[in-house]
Tab-separated table of C-alpha atoms in Angstrom:
chain	number	residue	atom	x	y	z
A	764	ALA	CA	93.360	105.048	106.185
A	765	ARG	CA	96.465	105.287	107.032
A	766	ILE	CA	98.273	101.819	107.798
A	767	PRO	CA	96.729	100.684	111.068
A	768	ASN	CA	99.537	100.150	113.970
A	769	GLY	CA	100.712	96.700	114.653
A	770	SER	CA	99.626	95.624	111.236
A	771	HIS	CA	101.554	93.901	108.522
A	772	ALA	CA	101.776	96.652	106.195
A	773	ALA	CA	102.265	95.222	101.923
A	774	THR	CA	104.689	97.465	100.111
A	775	SER	CA	101.578	98.554	98.204
A	776	GLU	CA	100.354	100.380	101.535
A	777	TYR	CA	103.577	102.105	101.956
A	778	LEU	CA	103.066	103.519	98.525
A	779	SER	CA	99.545	104.768	99.527
A	780	GLU	CA	101.898	106.668	102.612
A	781	ILE	CA	104.025	108.273	99.672
A	782	GLN	CA	101.078	109.571	97.994
A	783	ARG	CA	99.649	111.521	101.319
A	784	LEU	CA	103.296	113.228	102.055
A	785	SER	CA	102.950	116.653	101.241
A	786	PRO	CA	105.874	118.758	99.312
A	787	GLY	CA	108.901	118.889	102.028
A	788	GLU	CA	107.832	116.104	104.383
A	789	MET	CA	109.240	112.429	104.217
A	790	ALA	CA	107.901	109.501	106.608
A	791	TYR	CA	109.659	106.581	108.532
A	792	ARG	CA	107.797	103.507	110.235
A	793	ARG	CA	109.487	101.341	112.831
A	794	VAL	CA	108.106	98.021	111.800
A	795	SER	CA	110.419	95.420	114.263
A	796	ASP	CA	112.271	95.925	117.393
A	797	GLY	CA	114.533	93.150	116.385
A	798	PRO	CA	117.584	92.768	116.547
A	799	PRO	CA	118.251	94.835	114.471
A	800	PRO	CA	115.303	97.078	114.621
A	801	ARG	CA	114.138	97.699	111.553
A	802	TYR	CA	113.021	100.815	109.904
A	803	ILE	CA	110.854	101.782	106.535
A	804	VAL	CA	111.272	105.286	105.134
A	805	MET	CA	108.877	106.602	102.573
A	806	LEU	CA	109.918	109.551	100.212
A	807	ARG	CA	108.102	111.317	97.906
A	808	GLY	CA	108.908	113.061	94.716
A	809	VAL	CA	109.234	116.433	93.068
A	810	ASP	CA	106.422	118.813	93.311
A	811	LEU	CA	106.874	121.516	90.584
A	812	LYS	CA	105.146	124.079	92.110
A	813	SER	CA	107.023	124.151	95.395
A	814	ASN	CA	109.740	125.639	97.084
A	815	GLY	CA	111.859	123.497	99.179
A	816	PRO	CA	113.054	119.927	99.472
A	817	ASN	CA	110.772	119.110	96.144
A	818	ASP	CA	110.916	121.448	93.963
A	819	PRO	CA	113.012	121.769	90.904
A	820	LEU	CA	116.304	122.976	91.828
A	821	ASN	CA	116.499	120.049	94.121
A	822	VAL	CA	115.628	117.508	91.486
A	823	VAL	CA	118.403	118.784	89.402
A	824	GLN	CA	121.196	118.500	92.269
A	825	ASP	CA	119.684	115.311	92.841
A	826	GLY	CA	120.213	113.990	89.544
A	827	ILE	CA	123.491	115.094	88.726
A	828	GLY	CA	125.164	113.967	91.558
A	829	MET	CA	125.288	116.795	93.857
A	830	ASP	CA	124.156	117.333	97.433
A	831	SER	CA	120.562	118.763	97.775
A	832	GLU	CA	118.512	120.093	100.406
A	833	TYR	CA	116.109	117.028	100.304
A	834	GLN	CA	119.240	114.944	100.988
A	835	ARG	CA	120.554	116.794	103.647
A	836	GLN	CA	117.061	116.653	105.322
A	837	ILE	CA	116.677	112.735	105.065
A	838	ARG	CA	120.251	112.301	106.424
A	839	GLU	CA	119.187	114.608	109.546
A	840	MET	CA	115.771	112.446	109.953
A	841	LEU	CA	118.027	109.296	109.515
A	842	SER	CA	120.314	110.489	112.624
A	843	ARG	CA	117.791	110.137	115.043
A	844	LEU	CA	117.293	106.134	113.789
A	845	PRO	CA	119.501	103.754	116.008
A	846	ALA	CA	123.171	102.838	115.168
A	847	ASP	CA	122.397	99.313	114.498
A	848	ALA	CA	119.124	99.718	112.691
A	849	GLU	CA	118.437	98.303	109.224
A	850	ILE	CA	116.751	100.455	106.871
A	851	GLY	CA	114.303	100.270	103.784
A	852	VAL	CA	113.583	102.876	101.667
A	853	ILE	CA	110.763	103.241	98.754
A	854	GLY	CA	111.329	106.451	96.730
A	855	HIS	CA	109.103	107.502	93.926
A	856	SER	CA	110.728	109.676	91.568
A	857	GLN	CA	113.110	112.280	92.961
A	858	GLY	CA	112.822	110.578	95.950
A	859	GLY	CA	114.284	107.350	94.719
A	860	ILE	CA	117.328	109.291	93.304
A	861	ALA	CA	117.575	110.798	96.844
A	862	ALA	CA	117.665	107.304	98.625
A	863	VAL	CA	120.605	106.075	96.192
A	864	GLU	CA	122.475	109.040	96.910
A	865	VAL	CA	122.211	109.377	100.965
A	866	ALA	CA	122.413	105.390	100.990
A	867	GLN	CA	126.229	106.052	99.931
A	868	GLY	CA	127.262	107.354	103.088
A	869	ASP	CA	124.981	105.404	105.305
A	870	HIS	CA	125.677	101.522	105.670
A	871	ARG	CA	122.569	101.107	107.543
A	872	ILE	CA	120.108	101.309	104.414
A	873	LYS	CA	119.961	97.939	103.446
A	874	ASP	CA	117.253	97.800	100.634
A	875	ILE	CA	115.724	100.402	98.653
A	876	LEU	CA	112.485	100.104	95.943
A	877	THR	CA	112.961	103.334	93.411
A	878	LEU	CA	109.358	103.740	91.304
A	879	GLY	CA	110.160	105.896	88.180
A	880	SER	CA	113.034	106.955	89.227
A	881	PRO	CA	115.980	107.863	86.671
A	882	VAL	CA	118.602	105.896	88.622
A	883	ASP	CA	120.796	104.313	85.984
A	884	GLU	CA	123.952	106.318	86.136
A	885	HIS	CA	123.765	106.493	89.892
A	886	PRO	CA	126.200	104.393	91.369
A	887	ILE	CA	124.484	102.016	94.013
A	888	ARG	CA	126.626	101.215	97.291
A	889	LYS	CA	127.807	97.630	97.810
A	890	GLY	CA	125.667	95.640	99.647
A	891	VAL	CA	122.729	97.213	99.045
A	892	ASN	CA	119.574	95.696	97.490
A	893	HIS	CA	118.009	97.604	94.932
A	894	LEU	CA	115.032	97.151	92.486
A	895	SER	CA	113.978	99.928	90.295
A	896	ILE	CA	110.352	99.705	88.964
A	897	VAL	CA	109.367	101.905	85.572
A	898	ASN	CA	106.913	102.388	83.248
A	899	SER	CA	108.539	102.279	80.150
A	900	ALA	CA	106.096	104.594	78.448
A	901	ASP	CA	107.125	107.217	81.551
A	902	TYR	CA	109.647	109.863	80.430
A	903	VAL	CA	111.130	110.648	83.915
A	904	PRO	CA	113.248	107.212	84.232
A	905	LYS	CA	114.713	107.889	81.484
A	906	LEU	CA	115.950	111.356	82.271
A	907	GLU	CA	119.933	111.646	82.528
A	908	PRO	CA	122.164	113.593	84.624
A	909	SER	CA	123.558	115.929	81.723
A	910	ALA	CA	120.267	116.016	79.689
A	911	VAL	CA	118.578	117.357	82.487
A	912	LEU	CA	121.028	119.611	83.647
A	913	SER	CA	121.241	120.841	80.100
A	914	ALA	CA	117.692	121.730	80.143
A	915	ASN	CA	117.784	123.513	82.960
A	916	LEU	CA	120.859	125.860	82.168
A	917	ARG	CA	118.992	126.391	78.965
A	918	ALA	CA	115.841	127.006	80.353
A	919	ALA	CA	117.866	129.663	83.121
A	920	GLY	CA	119.563	131.056	79.794
A	921	GLN	CA	122.794	130.147	79.969
A	922	HIS	CA	123.352	128.423	76.637
A	923	GLY	CA	127.095	128.616	76.826
A	924	ALA	CA	127.032	126.557	79.903
A	925	ALA	CA	124.411	124.300	78.870
A	926	ASP	CA	126.121	123.367	75.331
A	927	ALA	CA	129.642	123.075	77.140
A	928	VAL	CA	127.382	120.128	79.622
A	929	SER	CA	126.047	118.527	76.282
A	930	ASP	CA	128.834	118.244	74.260
A	931	ALA	CA	131.093	117.059	76.949
A	932	GLY	CA	128.553	113.973	77.577
A	933	SER	CA	130.538	112.708	80.367
A	934	ILE	CA	128.998	113.875	83.988
A	935	VAL	CA	128.415	110.588	84.536
A	936	SER	CA	129.884	107.981	81.813
A	937	GLN	CA	128.911	104.423	82.717
A	938	ARG	CA	125.099	102.635	83.606
A	939	ASN	CA	124.747	100.853	85.979
A	940	SER	CA	123.723	97.239	85.851
A	941	ILE	CA	120.754	97.357	88.110
A	942	ASN	CA	117.838	94.975	88.517
A	943	GLU	CA	115.279	96.313	86.858
A	944	ILE	CA	111.728	95.410	85.977
A	945	SER	CA	109.738	97.655	83.402
A	946	PHE	CA	105.900	97.433	82.387
A	947	SER	CA	104.091	99.581	80.036
A	948	THR	CA	101.007	101.520	80.376
A	949	PRO	CA	100.887	103.600	77.297
A	950	SER	CA	97.620	105.093	77.723
A	951	GLY	CA	96.908	108.245	79.445
A	952	SER	CA	98.724	111.498	80.105
A	953	SER	CA	102.627	111.602	81.204
A	954	GLY	CA	101.616	112.661	84.515
A	955	VAL	CA	99.052	109.677	84.697
A	956	LYS	CA	102.430	107.442	83.234
A	957	HIS	CA	104.370	109.006	85.999
A	958	GLY	CA	102.005	109.062	89.175
A	959	ILE	CA	102.600	106.549	91.974
A	960	MET	CA	98.815	105.909	92.249
A	961	THR	CA	97.806	105.687	88.559
A	962	SER	CA	101.010	103.581	87.272
A	963	TYR	CA	103.365	102.296	89.711
A	964	LEU	CA	100.543	101.162	92.573
A	965	PRO	CA	99.353	98.603	90.179
A	966	ALA	CA	102.667	97.163	89.127
A	967	VAL	CA	103.866	96.465	92.843
A	968	ASP	CA	100.489	94.951	93.352
A	969	ALA	CA	101.037	92.696	90.356
A	970	LEU	CA	104.439	91.912	91.884
A	971	GLU	CA	102.956	91.202	95.384
A	972	SER	CA	100.514	88.763	94.142
A	973	GLY	CA	102.406	87.095	91.739
A	974	GLY	CA	100.363	87.852	88.803
A	975	SER	CA	100.509	90.143	86.047
A	976	GLY	CA	97.016	91.505	86.638
A	977	GLY	CA	96.497	92.245	83.147
A	978	ILE	CA	99.973	94.892	83.194
A	979	ASN	CA	101.885	94.485	80.541
A	980	PHE	CA	105.403	93.762	81.965
A	981	ASP	CA	108.127	94.159	79.188
A	982	GLY	CA	111.639	93.823	80.554
A	983	GLY	CA	113.286	92.420	83.200
A	984	ASP	CA	112.457	89.014	85.318
A	985	PHE	CA	109.270	89.111	86.744
A	986	ASP	CA	109.533	86.163	88.997
A	987	ALA	CA	112.673	87.780	90.204
A	988	GLY	CA	111.002	91.219	90.738
A	989	ALA	CA	107.884	89.214	92.889
A	990	GLY	CA	110.625	87.691	94.929
A	991	TRP	CA	112.485	90.696	95.555
A	992	ILE	CA	109.268	92.462	96.477
A	993	SER	CA	108.391	89.353	98.634
A	994	ASP	CA	112.102	89.547	100.643
A	995	PHE	CA	111.191	92.958	101.424
A	996	GLU	CA	107.711	92.476	103.177
A	997	SER	CA	109.344	90.099	104.774
A	998	LYS	CA	111.925	92.449	106.142
A	999	TYR	CA	109.839	95.779	106.615
A	1000	GLY	CA	106.067	94.399	105.822
A	1001	GLY	CA	105.476	94.749	110.009
A	1002	GLY	CA	105.549	92.467	112.623
A	1003	ALA	CA	106.738	92.534	116.318
A	1004	GLY	CA	106.813	96.217	117.196
A	1005	SER	CA	104.961	97.674	113.828
A	1006	GLY	CA	104.237	100.838	114.201
A	1007	GLN	CA	106.423	102.002	117.017
A	1008	ALA	CA	108.151	105.299	115.943
A	1009	GLU	CA	111.456	106.356	117.318
A	1010	LEU	CA	111.892	110.081	118.418
A	1011	ALA	CA	114.808	111.897	119.943
A	1012	ASN	CA	114.272	112.484	123.315
A	1013	GLN	CA	110.785	110.776	123.699
A	1014	PRO	CA	109.760	107.258	124.450
A	1015	GLN	CA	108.870	105.086	121.819
A	1016	SER	CA	104.823	105.188	120.795
A	1017	ASP	CA	102.501	103.707	118.565
A	1018	THR	CA	102.637	106.353	115.969
A	1019	ASN	CA	103.130	107.581	112.631
A	1020	VAL	CA	106.018	109.647	112.023
A	1021	ILE	CA	106.708	112.333	109.631
A	1022	TYR	CA	109.572	114.368	109.358
A	1023	THR	CA	109.514	118.012	107.909
A	1024	GLN	CA	111.602	121.094	107.390
A	1025	ASN	CA	113.924	120.002	110.796
A	1026	GLU	CA	110.338	119.202	112.841
A	1027	THR	CA	109.407	115.970	113.710
A	1028	ILE	CA	105.328	115.555	113.697
A	1029	VAL	CA	103.695	112.975	115.285
A	1030	LEU	CA	100.541	111.460	113.752
A	1031	PRO	CA	97.873	110.251	116.176
A	1032	SER	CA	97.321	106.017	114.847
A	1033	TYR	CA	94.234	105.672	112.801
């Protein structure tokens, strides 16, 4: 079931919401009337078989710091939220990259949680609280922009251009000093290791509970990560006004909101 309106929603529950998003969909939810009003934004990752914001081309554009259809759609959705809002974003895979990129130009975005996202080479805007959670057995967070572009150019048969990019190796030259927690699940397929429910949900559950939950956390400060999640939930986990969504030209209502292809779809309460 979707998050009941008016209830406290743990970060792990928001991950379940992301899992339900179809390619091209993104979601937001008003969690506090404020002041300031607070919103949680949920962004999914790539679907290799789709066409649109979550397709492979958009992933490449996000990965190398270009503007993408996905980022433009996120900005359009965020334009519907109040100017004085505080926004927290949870992004899985491509969603995390796009969140970091969009935050460069939107000072309402205060907190970003990225899951399995290759964001080490993406600048994080000053003033953004960012936590990156990665499975050290997941290859996706290790993909660097120059490698992503080179591989895709080669796949397209543009070997000369790909070689030039590879040789230059300077699309982005400096890695960020980011707040990162890593864990390891060595068994399972690459899809299992990267999956939001199969890999990242158990890790977030463990950080929420303050115990390892049998998960092997092998990098970063676990206590600091658990504290970050606790602070995030205190801001975006629900409370007064939980479940109210701000819609353009419509009154507030107790709904979840999904935004897709320039159209707002209002889901009934569950």
